PDB file of C-alpha atoms in Angstrom:
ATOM      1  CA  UNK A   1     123.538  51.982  96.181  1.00 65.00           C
ATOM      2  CA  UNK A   2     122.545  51.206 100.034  1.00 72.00           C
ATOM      3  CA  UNK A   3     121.491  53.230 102.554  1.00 69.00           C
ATOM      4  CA  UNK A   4     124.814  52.595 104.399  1.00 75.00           C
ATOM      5  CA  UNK A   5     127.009  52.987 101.470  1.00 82.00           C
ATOM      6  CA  UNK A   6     125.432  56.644 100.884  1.00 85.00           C
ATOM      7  CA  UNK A   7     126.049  57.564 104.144  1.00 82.00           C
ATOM      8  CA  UNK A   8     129.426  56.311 104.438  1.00 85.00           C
ATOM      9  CA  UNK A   9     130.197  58.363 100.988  1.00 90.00           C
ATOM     10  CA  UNK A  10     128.725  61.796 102.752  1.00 92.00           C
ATOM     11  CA  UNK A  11     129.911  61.379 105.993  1.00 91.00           C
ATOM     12  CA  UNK A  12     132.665  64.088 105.280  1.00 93.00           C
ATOM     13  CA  UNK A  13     129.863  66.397 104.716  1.00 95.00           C
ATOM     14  CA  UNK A  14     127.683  65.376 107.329  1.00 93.00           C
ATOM     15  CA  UNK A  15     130.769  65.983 109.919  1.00 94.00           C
ATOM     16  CA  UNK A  16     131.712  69.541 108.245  1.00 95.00           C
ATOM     17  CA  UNK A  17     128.349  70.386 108.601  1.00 95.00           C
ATOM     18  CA  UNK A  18     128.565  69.439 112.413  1.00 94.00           C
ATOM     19  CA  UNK A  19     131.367  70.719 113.056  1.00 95.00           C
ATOM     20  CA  UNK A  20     129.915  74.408 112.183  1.00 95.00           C
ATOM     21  CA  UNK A  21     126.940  73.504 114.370  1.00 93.00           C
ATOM     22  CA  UNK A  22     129.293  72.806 117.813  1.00 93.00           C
ATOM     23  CA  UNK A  23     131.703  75.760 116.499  1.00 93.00           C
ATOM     24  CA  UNK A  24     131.724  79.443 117.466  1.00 92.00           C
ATOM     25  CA  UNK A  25     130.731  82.353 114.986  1.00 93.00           C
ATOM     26  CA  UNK A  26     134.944  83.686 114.934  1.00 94.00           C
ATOM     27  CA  UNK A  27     135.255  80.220 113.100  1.00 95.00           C
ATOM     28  CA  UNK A  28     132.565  80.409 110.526  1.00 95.00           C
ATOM     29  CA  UNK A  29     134.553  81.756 107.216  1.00 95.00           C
ATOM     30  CA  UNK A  30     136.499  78.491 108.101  1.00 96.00           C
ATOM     31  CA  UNK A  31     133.691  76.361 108.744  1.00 96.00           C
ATOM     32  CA  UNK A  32     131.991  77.582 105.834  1.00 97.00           C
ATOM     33  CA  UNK A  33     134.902  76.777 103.576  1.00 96.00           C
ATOM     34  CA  UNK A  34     135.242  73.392 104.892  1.00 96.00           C
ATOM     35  CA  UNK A  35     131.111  72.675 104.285  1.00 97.00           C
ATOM     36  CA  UNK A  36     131.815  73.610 100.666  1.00 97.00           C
ATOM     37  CA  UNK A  37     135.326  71.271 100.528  1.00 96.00           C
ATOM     38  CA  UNK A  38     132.736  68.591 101.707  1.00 96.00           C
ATOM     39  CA  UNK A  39     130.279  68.947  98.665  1.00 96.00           C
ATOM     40  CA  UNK A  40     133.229  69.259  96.183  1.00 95.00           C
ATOM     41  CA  UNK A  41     134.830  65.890  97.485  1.00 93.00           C
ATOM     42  CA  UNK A  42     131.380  63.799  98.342  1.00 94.00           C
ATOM     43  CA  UNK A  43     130.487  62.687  95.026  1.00 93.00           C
ATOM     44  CA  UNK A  44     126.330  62.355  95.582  1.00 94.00           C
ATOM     45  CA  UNK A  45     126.657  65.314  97.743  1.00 96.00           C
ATOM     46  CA  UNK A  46     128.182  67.231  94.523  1.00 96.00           C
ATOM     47  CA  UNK A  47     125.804  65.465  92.224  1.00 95.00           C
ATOM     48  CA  UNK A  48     122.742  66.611  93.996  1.00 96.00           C
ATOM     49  CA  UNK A  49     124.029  70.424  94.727  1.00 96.00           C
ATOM     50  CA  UNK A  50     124.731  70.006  91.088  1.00 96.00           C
ATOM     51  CA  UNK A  51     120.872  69.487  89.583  1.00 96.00           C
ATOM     52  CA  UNK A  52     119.647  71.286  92.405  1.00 95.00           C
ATOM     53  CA  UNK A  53     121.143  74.507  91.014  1.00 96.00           C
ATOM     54  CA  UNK A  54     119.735  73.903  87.526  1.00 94.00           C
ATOM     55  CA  UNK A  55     117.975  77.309  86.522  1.00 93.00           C
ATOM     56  CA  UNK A  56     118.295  78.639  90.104  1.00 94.00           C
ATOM     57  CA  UNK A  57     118.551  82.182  90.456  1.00 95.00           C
ATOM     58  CA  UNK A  58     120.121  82.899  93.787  1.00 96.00           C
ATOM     59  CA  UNK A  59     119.513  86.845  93.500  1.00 95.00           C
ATOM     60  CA  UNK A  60     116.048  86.748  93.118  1.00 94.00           C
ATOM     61  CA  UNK A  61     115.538  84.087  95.451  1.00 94.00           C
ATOM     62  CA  UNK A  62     117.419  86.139  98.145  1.00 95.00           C
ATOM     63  CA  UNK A  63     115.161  89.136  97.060  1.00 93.00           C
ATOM     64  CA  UNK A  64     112.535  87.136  97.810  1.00 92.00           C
ATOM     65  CA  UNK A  65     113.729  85.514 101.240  1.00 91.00           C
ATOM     66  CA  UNK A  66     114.906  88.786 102.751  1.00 90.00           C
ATOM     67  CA  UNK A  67     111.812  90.983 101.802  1.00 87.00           C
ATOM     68  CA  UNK A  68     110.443  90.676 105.337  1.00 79.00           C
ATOM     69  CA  UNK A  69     112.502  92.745 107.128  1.00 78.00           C
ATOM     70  CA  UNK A  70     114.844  91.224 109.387  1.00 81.00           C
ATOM     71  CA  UNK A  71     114.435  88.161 108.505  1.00 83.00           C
ATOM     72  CA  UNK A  72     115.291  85.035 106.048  1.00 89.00           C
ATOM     73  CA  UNK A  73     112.806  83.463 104.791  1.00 89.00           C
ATOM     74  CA  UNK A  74     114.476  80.475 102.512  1.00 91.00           C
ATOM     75  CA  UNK A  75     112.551  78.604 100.020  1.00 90.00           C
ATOM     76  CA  UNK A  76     110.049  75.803 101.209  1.00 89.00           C
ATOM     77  CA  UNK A  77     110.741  73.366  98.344  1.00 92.00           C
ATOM     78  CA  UNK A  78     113.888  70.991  99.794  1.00 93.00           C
ATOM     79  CA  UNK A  79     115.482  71.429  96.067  1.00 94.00           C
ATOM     80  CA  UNK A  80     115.524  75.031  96.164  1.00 95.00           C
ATOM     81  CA  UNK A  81     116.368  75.588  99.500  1.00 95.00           C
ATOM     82  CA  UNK A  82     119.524  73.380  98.587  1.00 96.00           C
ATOM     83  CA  UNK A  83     120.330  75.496  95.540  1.00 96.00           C
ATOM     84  CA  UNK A  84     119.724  78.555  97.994  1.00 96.00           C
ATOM     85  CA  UNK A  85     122.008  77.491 101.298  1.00 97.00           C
ATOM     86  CA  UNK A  86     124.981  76.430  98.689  1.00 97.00           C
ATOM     87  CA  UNK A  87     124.239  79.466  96.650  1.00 97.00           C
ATOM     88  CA  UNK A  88     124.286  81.390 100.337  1.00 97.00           C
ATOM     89  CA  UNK A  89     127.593  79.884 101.631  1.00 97.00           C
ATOM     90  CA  UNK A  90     129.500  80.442  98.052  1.00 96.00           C
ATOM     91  CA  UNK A  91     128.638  84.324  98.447  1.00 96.00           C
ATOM     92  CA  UNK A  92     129.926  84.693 102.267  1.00 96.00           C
ATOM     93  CA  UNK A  93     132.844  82.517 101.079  1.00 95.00           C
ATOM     94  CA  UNK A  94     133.769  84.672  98.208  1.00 95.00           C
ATOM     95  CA  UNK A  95     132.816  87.652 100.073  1.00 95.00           C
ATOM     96  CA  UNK A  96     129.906  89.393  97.955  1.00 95.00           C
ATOM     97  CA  UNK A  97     128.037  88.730 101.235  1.00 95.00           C
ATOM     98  CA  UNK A  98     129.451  89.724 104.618  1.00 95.00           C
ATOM     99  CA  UNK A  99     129.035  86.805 107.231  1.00 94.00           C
ATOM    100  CA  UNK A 100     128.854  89.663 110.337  1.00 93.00           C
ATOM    101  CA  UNK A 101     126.119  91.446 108.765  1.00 93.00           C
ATOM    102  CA  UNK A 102     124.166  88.459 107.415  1.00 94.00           C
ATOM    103  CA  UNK A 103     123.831  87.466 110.862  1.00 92.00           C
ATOM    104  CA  UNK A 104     123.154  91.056 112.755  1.00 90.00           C
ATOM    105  CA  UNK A 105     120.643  91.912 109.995  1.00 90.00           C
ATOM    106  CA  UNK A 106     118.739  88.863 109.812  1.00 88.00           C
ATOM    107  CA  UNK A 107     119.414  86.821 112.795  1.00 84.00           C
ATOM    108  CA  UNK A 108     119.301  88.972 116.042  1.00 77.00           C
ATOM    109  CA  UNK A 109     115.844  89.331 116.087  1.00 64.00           C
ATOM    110  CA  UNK A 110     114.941  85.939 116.684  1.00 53.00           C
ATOM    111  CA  UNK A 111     112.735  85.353 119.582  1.00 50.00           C
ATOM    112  CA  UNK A 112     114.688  82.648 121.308  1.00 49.00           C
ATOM    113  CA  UNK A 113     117.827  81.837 123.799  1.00 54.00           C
ATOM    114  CA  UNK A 114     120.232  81.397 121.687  1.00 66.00           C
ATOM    115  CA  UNK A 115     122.721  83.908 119.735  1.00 85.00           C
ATOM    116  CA  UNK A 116     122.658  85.119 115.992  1.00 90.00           C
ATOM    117  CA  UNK A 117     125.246  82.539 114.768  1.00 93.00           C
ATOM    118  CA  UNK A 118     123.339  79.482 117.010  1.00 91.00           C
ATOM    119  CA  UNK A 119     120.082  80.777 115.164  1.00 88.00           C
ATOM    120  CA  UNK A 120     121.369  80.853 111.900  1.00 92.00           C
ATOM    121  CA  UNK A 121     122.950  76.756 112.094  1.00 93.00           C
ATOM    122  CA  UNK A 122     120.010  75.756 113.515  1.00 89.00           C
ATOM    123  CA  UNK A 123     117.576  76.808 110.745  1.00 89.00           C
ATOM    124  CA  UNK A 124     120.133  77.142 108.151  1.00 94.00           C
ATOM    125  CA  UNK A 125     122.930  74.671 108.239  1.00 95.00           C
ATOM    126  CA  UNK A 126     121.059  71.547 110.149  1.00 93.00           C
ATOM    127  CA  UNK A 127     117.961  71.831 108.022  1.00 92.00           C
ATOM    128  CA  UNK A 128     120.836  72.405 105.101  1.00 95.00           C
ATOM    129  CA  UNK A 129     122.274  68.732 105.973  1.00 94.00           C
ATOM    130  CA  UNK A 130     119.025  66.740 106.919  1.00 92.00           C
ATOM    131  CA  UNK A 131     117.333  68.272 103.646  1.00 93.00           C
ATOM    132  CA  UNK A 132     120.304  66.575 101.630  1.00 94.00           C
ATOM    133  CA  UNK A 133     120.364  63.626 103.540  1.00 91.00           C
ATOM    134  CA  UNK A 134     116.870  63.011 102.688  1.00 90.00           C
ATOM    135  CA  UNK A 135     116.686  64.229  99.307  1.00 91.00           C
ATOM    136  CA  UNK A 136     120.022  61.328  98.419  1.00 91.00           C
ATOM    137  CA  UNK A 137     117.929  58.551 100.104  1.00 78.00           C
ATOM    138  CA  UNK A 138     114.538  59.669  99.235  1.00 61.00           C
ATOM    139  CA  UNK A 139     116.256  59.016  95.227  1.00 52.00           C
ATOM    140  CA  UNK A 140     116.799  55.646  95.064  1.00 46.00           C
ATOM    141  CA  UNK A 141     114.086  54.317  97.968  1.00 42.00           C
ATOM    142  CA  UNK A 142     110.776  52.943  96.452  1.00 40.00           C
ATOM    143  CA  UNK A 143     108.054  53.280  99.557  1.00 42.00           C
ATOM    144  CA  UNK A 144     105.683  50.069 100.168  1.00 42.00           C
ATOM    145  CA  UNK A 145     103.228  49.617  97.740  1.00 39.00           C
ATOM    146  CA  UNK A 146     100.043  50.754 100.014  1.00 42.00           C
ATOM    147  CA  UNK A 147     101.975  54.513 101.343  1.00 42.00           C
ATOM    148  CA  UNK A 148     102.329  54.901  97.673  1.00 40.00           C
ATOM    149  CA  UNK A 149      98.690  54.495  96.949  1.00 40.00           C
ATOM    150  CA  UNK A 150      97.861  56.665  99.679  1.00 41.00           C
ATOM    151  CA  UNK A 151     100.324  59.225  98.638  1.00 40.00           C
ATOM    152  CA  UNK A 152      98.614  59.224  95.138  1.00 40.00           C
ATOM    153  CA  UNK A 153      94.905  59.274  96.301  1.00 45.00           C
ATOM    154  CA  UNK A 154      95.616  62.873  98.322  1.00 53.00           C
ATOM    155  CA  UNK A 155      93.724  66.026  96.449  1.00 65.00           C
ATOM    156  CA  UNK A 156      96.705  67.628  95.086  1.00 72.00           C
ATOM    157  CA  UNK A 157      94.397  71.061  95.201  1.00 75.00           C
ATOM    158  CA  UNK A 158      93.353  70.564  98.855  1.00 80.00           C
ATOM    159  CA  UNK A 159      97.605  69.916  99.397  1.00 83.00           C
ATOM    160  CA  UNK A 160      98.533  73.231  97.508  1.00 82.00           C
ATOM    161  CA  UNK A 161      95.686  74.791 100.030  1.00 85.00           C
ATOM    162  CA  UNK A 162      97.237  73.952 102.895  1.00 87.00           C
ATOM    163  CA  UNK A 163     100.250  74.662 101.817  1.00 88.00           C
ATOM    164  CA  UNK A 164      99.308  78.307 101.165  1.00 89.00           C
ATOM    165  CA  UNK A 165      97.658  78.557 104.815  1.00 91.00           C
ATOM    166  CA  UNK A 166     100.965  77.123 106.568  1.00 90.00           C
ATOM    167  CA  UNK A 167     102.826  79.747 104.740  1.00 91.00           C
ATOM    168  CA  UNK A 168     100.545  82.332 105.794  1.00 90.00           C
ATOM    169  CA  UNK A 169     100.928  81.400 109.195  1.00 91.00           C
ATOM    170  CA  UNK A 170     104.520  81.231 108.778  1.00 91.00           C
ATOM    171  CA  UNK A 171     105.039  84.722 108.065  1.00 90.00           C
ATOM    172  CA  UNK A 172     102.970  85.898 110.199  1.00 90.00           C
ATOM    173  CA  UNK A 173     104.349  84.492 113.037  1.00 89.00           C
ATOM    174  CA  UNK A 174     107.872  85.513 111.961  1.00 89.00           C
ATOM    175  CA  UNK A 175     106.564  88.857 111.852  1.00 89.00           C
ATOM    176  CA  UNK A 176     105.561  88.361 115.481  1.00 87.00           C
ATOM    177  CA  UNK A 177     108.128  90.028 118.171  1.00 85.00           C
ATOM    178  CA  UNK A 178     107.205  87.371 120.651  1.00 84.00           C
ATOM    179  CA  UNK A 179     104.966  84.572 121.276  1.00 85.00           C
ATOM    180  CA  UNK A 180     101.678  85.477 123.733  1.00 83.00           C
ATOM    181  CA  UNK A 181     101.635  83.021 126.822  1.00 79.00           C
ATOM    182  CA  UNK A 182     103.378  80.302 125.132  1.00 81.00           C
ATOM    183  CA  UNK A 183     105.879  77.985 126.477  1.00 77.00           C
ATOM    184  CA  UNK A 184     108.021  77.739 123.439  1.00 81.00           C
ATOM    185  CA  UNK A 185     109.960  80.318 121.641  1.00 85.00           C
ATOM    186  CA  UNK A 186     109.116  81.984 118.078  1.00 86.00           C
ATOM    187  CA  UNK A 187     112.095  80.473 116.404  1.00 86.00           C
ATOM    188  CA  UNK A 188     110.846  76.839 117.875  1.00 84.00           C
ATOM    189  CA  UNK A 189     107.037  77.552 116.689  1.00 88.00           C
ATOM    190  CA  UNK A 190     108.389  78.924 113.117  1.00 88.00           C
ATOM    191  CA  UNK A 191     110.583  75.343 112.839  1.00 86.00           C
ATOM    192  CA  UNK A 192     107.401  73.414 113.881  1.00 88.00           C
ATOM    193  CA  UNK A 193     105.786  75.338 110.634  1.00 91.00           C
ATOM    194  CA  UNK A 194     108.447  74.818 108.713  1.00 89.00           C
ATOM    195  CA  UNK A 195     108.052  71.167 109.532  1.00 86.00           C
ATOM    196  CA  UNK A 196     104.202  71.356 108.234  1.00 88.00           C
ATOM    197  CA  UNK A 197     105.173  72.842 105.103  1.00 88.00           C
ATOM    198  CA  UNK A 198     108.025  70.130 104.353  1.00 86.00           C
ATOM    199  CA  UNK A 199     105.475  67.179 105.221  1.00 83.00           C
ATOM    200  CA  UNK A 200     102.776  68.928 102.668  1.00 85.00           C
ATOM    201  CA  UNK A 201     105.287  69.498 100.385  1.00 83.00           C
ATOM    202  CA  UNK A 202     106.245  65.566 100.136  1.00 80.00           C
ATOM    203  CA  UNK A 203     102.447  64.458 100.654  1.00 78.00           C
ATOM    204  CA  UNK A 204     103.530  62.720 103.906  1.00 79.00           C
ATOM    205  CA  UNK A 205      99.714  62.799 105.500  1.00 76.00           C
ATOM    206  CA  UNK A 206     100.812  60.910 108.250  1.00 75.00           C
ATOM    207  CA  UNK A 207     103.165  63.644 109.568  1.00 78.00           C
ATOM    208  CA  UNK A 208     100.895  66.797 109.015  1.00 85.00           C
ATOM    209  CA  UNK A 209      98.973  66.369 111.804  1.00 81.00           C
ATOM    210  CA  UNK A 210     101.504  65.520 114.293  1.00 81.00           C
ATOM    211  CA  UNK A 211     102.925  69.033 113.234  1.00 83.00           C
ATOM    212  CA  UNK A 212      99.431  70.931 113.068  1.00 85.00           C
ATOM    213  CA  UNK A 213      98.626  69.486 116.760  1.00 84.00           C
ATOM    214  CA  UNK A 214     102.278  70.798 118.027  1.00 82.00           C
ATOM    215  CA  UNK A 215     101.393  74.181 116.374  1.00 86.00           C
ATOM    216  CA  UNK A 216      98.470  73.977 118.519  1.00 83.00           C
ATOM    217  CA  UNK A 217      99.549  73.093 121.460  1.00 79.00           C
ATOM    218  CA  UNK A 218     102.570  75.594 121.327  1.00 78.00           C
ATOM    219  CA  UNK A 219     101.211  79.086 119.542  1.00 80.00           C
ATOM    220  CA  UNK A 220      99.904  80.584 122.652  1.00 81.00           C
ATOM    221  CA  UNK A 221      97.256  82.633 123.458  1.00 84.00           C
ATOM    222  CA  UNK A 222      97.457  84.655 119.893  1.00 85.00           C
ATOM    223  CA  UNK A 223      93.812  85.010 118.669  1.00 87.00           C
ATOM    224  CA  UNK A 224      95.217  85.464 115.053  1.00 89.00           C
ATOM    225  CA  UNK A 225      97.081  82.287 115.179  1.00 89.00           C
ATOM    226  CA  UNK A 226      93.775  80.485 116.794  1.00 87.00           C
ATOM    227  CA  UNK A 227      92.260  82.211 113.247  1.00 89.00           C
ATOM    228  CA  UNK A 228      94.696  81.290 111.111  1.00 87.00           C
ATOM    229  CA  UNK A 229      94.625  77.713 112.419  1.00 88.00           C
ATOM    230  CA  UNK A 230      90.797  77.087 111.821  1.00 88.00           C
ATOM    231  CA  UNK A 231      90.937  76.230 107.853  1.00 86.00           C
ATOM    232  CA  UNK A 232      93.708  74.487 108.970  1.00 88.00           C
ATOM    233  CA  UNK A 233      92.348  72.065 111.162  1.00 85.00           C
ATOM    234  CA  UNK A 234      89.051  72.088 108.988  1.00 83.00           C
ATOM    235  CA  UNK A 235      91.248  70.483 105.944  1.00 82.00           C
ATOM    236  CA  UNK A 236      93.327  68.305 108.181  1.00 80.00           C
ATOM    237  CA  UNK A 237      90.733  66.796 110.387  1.00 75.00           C
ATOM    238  CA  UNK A 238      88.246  66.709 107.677  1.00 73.00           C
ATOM    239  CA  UNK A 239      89.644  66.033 104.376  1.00 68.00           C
ATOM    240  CA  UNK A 240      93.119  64.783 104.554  1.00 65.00           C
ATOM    241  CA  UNK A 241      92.898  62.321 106.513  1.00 54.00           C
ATOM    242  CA  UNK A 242      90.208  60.531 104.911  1.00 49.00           C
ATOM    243  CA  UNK A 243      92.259  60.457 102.075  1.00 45.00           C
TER     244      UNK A 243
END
């Protein structure tokens, strides 16, 4: 199937999905409901919700995402965090979760300009329908010959390093209150991470260090982040990309 025919199939998804974005939190048990009509009606959508939630285990993985308090932390790996959203919007759909609360216990905290329910499409919902979009094309595209190659030749062991420092950093700056001296917000330096984390995760060497130089330029003047961000650098600068 083409690119264009996929995206013709889940454009009813990709509108419910933006139509929560633009909405208003008294909307959002609607908006919800109509994001989870979507996936039940878009065939690859449903397919891909489908083997994503093979052997998921949504409590544990909300255990695990909410243990910082005040905060949701979802799952890095674009499968899971699939399984987890879905698995997230079936429970505040059927009730067993309470929308209000979801977003006063876990979203108000947020260093950055915009309310609970903006903060909660933005890292929730959007990354929700550009991890899908990705993982439906990502399926049936075969990359060039040479980016495969390259893809291959990267240290899986030096990738499952960095991968543990971005995390690191990650929740440490989430457990921040508030960026020092820096000109963008918390929320907007934990979605630059968050970026990081996704490119590692795929092996994508050519984005990591556009994302570890933003993360530079943006942190501040936070000494611990400077730390944090040496080994960082070190493996980026030194060992990736002579991969």
């Amino acid at each position: 199937m083409t690119d264009e025919k996929i995206l013709v199939e889940i454009q009813p998804f990709i509108d419910a999905c933006d139509k929560m974005i633009a909405s208003k939190f008294i909307m959002i048990d609607k908006r919800i409901s109509d994001v989870l009509k979507s996936i039940a009606s878009c065939k690859p959508v449903f397919n891909l919700v489908k083997d994503c939630m093979v052997n998921f285990n949504f409590e544990k993985e909300w255990g695990l995402a909410t243990a910082k308090m005040g905060y949701i932390v979802p799952p890095d790996d674009s499968r899971m965090f699939v399984a987890f959203v879905f698995s997230l919007l079936n429970s505040i759909d059927s009730k067993k979760l309470s929308a209000s609360s979801v977003l006063s216990m876990y979203y108000s905290k947020i260093d950055a300009g915009d309310g609970p329910y903006d903060q909660f499409c933005k890292a929730i919902i959007e990354r929700f329908k550009t991890t899908i979009q990705q993982l439906l094309v990502k399926k049936k595209d075969s990359a060039p010959a040479k980016k495969q190659e390259k893809i291959q030749s990267v240290n899986r062991e030096v990738l499952s390093r960095l991968a543990f420092l971005a995390k690191d950093l990650k929740d440490y700056v989430q457990g921040l209150k508030k960026l020092k001296k820096s000109k963008i917000t918390k929320g907007e330096l934990v979605e630059i991470i968050s970026g990081l984390l996704n490119a590692i995760e795929n092996a994508n060497v050519v984005q990591i260090k556009p994302f570890v130089l933003a993360i530079k330029a943006g942190y501040g003047k936070d000494k611990e982040i400077e730390r944090r961000l040496i080994e960082i650098n070190d493996i980026v600068y030194r060992t990736l990309l002579d991969a």
